GROMACS .gro file of C-alpha atoms in nm:
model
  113
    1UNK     CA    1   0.000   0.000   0.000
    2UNK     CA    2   0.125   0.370  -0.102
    3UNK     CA    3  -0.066   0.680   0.051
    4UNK     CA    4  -0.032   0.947  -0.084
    5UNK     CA    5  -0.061   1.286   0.144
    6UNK     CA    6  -0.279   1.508  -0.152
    7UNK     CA    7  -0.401   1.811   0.081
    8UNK     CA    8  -0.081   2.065   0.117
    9UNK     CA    9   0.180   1.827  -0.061
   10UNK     CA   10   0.022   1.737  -0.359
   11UNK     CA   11  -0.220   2.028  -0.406
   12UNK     CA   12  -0.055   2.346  -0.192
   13UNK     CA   13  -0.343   2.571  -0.315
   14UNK     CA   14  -0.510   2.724  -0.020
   15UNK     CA   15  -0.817   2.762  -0.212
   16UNK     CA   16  -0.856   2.447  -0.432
   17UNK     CA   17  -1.077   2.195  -0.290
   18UNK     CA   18  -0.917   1.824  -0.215
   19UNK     CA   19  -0.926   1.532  -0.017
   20UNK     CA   20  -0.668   1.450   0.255
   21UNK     CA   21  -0.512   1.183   0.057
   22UNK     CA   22  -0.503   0.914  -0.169
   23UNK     CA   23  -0.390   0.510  -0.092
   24UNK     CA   24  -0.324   0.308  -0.364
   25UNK     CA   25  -0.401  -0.065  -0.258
   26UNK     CA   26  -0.234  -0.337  -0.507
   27UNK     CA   27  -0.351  -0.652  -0.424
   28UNK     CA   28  -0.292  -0.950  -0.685
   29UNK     CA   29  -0.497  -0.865  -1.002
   30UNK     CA   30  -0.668  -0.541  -0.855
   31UNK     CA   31  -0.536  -0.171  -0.745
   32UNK     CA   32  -0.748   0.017  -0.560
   33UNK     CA   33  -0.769   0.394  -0.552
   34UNK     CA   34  -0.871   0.480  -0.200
   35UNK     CA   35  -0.953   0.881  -0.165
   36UNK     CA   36  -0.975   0.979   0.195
   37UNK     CA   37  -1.134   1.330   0.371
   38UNK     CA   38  -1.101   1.361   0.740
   39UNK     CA   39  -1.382   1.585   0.897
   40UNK     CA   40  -1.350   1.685   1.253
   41UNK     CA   41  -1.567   1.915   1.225
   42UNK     CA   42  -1.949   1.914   1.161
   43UNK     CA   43  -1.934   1.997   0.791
   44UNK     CA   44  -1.974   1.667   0.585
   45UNK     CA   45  -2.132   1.840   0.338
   46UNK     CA   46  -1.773   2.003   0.270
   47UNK     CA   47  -1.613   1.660   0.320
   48UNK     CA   48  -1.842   1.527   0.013
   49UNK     CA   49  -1.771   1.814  -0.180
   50UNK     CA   50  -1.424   1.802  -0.186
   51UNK     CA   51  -1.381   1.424  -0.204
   52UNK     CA   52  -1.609   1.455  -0.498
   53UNK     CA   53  -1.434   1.772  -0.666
   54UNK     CA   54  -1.107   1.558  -0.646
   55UNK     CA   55  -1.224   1.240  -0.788
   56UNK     CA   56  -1.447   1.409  -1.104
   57UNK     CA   57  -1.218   1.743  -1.164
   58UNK     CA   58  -0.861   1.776  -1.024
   59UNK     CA   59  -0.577   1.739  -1.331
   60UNK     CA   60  -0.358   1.612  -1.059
   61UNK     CA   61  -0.546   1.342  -0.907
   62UNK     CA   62  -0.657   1.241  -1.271
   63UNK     CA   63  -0.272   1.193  -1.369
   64UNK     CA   64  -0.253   0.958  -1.045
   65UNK     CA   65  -0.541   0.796  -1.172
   66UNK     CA   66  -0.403   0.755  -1.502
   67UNK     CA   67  -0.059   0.614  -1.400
   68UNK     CA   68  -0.185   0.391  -1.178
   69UNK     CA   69  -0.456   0.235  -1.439
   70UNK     CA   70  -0.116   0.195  -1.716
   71UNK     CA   71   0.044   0.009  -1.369
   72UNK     CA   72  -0.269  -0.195  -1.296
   73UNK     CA   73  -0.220  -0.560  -1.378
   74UNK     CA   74  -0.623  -0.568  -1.414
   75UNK     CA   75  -0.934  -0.325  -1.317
   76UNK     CA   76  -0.878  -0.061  -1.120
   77UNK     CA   77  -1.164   0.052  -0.858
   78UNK     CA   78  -1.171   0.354  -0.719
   79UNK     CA   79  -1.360   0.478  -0.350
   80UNK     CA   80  -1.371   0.739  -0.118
   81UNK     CA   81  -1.424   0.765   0.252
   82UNK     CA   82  -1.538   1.025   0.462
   83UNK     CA   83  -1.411   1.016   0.818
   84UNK     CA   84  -1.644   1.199   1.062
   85UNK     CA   85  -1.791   1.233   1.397
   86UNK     CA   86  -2.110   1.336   1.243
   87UNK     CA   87  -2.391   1.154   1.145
   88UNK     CA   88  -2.462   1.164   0.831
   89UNK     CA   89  -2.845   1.171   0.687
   90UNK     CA   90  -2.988   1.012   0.423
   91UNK     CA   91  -3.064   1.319   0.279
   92UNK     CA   92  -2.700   1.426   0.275
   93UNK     CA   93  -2.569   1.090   0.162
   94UNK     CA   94  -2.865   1.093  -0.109
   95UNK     CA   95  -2.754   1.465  -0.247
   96UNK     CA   96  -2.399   1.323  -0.226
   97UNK     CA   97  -2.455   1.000  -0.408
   98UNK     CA   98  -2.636   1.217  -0.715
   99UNK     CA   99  -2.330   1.465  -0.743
  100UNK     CA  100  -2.064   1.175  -0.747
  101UNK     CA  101  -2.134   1.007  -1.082
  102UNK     CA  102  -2.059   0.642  -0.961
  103UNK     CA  103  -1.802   0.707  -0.694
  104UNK     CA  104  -1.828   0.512  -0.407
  105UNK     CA  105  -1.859   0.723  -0.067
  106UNK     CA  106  -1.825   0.545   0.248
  107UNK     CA  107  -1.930   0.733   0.518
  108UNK     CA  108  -1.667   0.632   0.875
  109UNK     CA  109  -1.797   0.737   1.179
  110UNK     CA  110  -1.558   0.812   1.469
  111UNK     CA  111  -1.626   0.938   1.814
  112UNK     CA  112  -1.508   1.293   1.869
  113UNK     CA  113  -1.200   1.313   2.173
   0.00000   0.00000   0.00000
């Protein structure tokens, strides 16, 4: 497994939305492209978003995509987790699911410290 720190190595951008990071699982005959947002705060709907905004539109994440699919010895899957105390509703996760064109969102919860 490779991760990948994305937020403030890969993209430095104060502005650009990204996710926290990126693992790249190789497992025999399958990679994985694992995209991963860590919300402390209450905000998931900003922990969608920018998972989202890195998987469908950031240049940078699509060349990691697109080495890592020349690498893959077979199909490459990608996902995306969201690491949060909050709950999440199925209104958010619905609204989420419609703006992610087929990426998979798993939603963690944690308990806050």
């Amino acid at each position: 497994m490779e991760a990948i720190a994305f937020d403030g190595c890969i993209a430095t951008s104060v502005s650009d939305r990204r996710c926290d990071g990126v693992m790249v699982l190789r497992r025999r005959g399958q990679t994985d492209l694992l995209l991963v947002e860590l919300k402390k705060t209450r905000n998931a709907e900003r922990g969608f978003q920018q998972l989202i905004h890195t998987a469908l539109h950031r240049s940078d994440y699509q060349a990691i995509l697109a080495h890592e699919e020349r690498r893959a010895p077979g199909p490459l899957k990608q996902q995306a987790f969201l690491i949060t105390p909050k709950r999440i509703t199925s209104l958010e996760r619905s609204r989420a699911e419609r703006k992610a064109n087929g990426l998979k969102i798993t939603v963690i919860p944690v308990q806050r410290s």
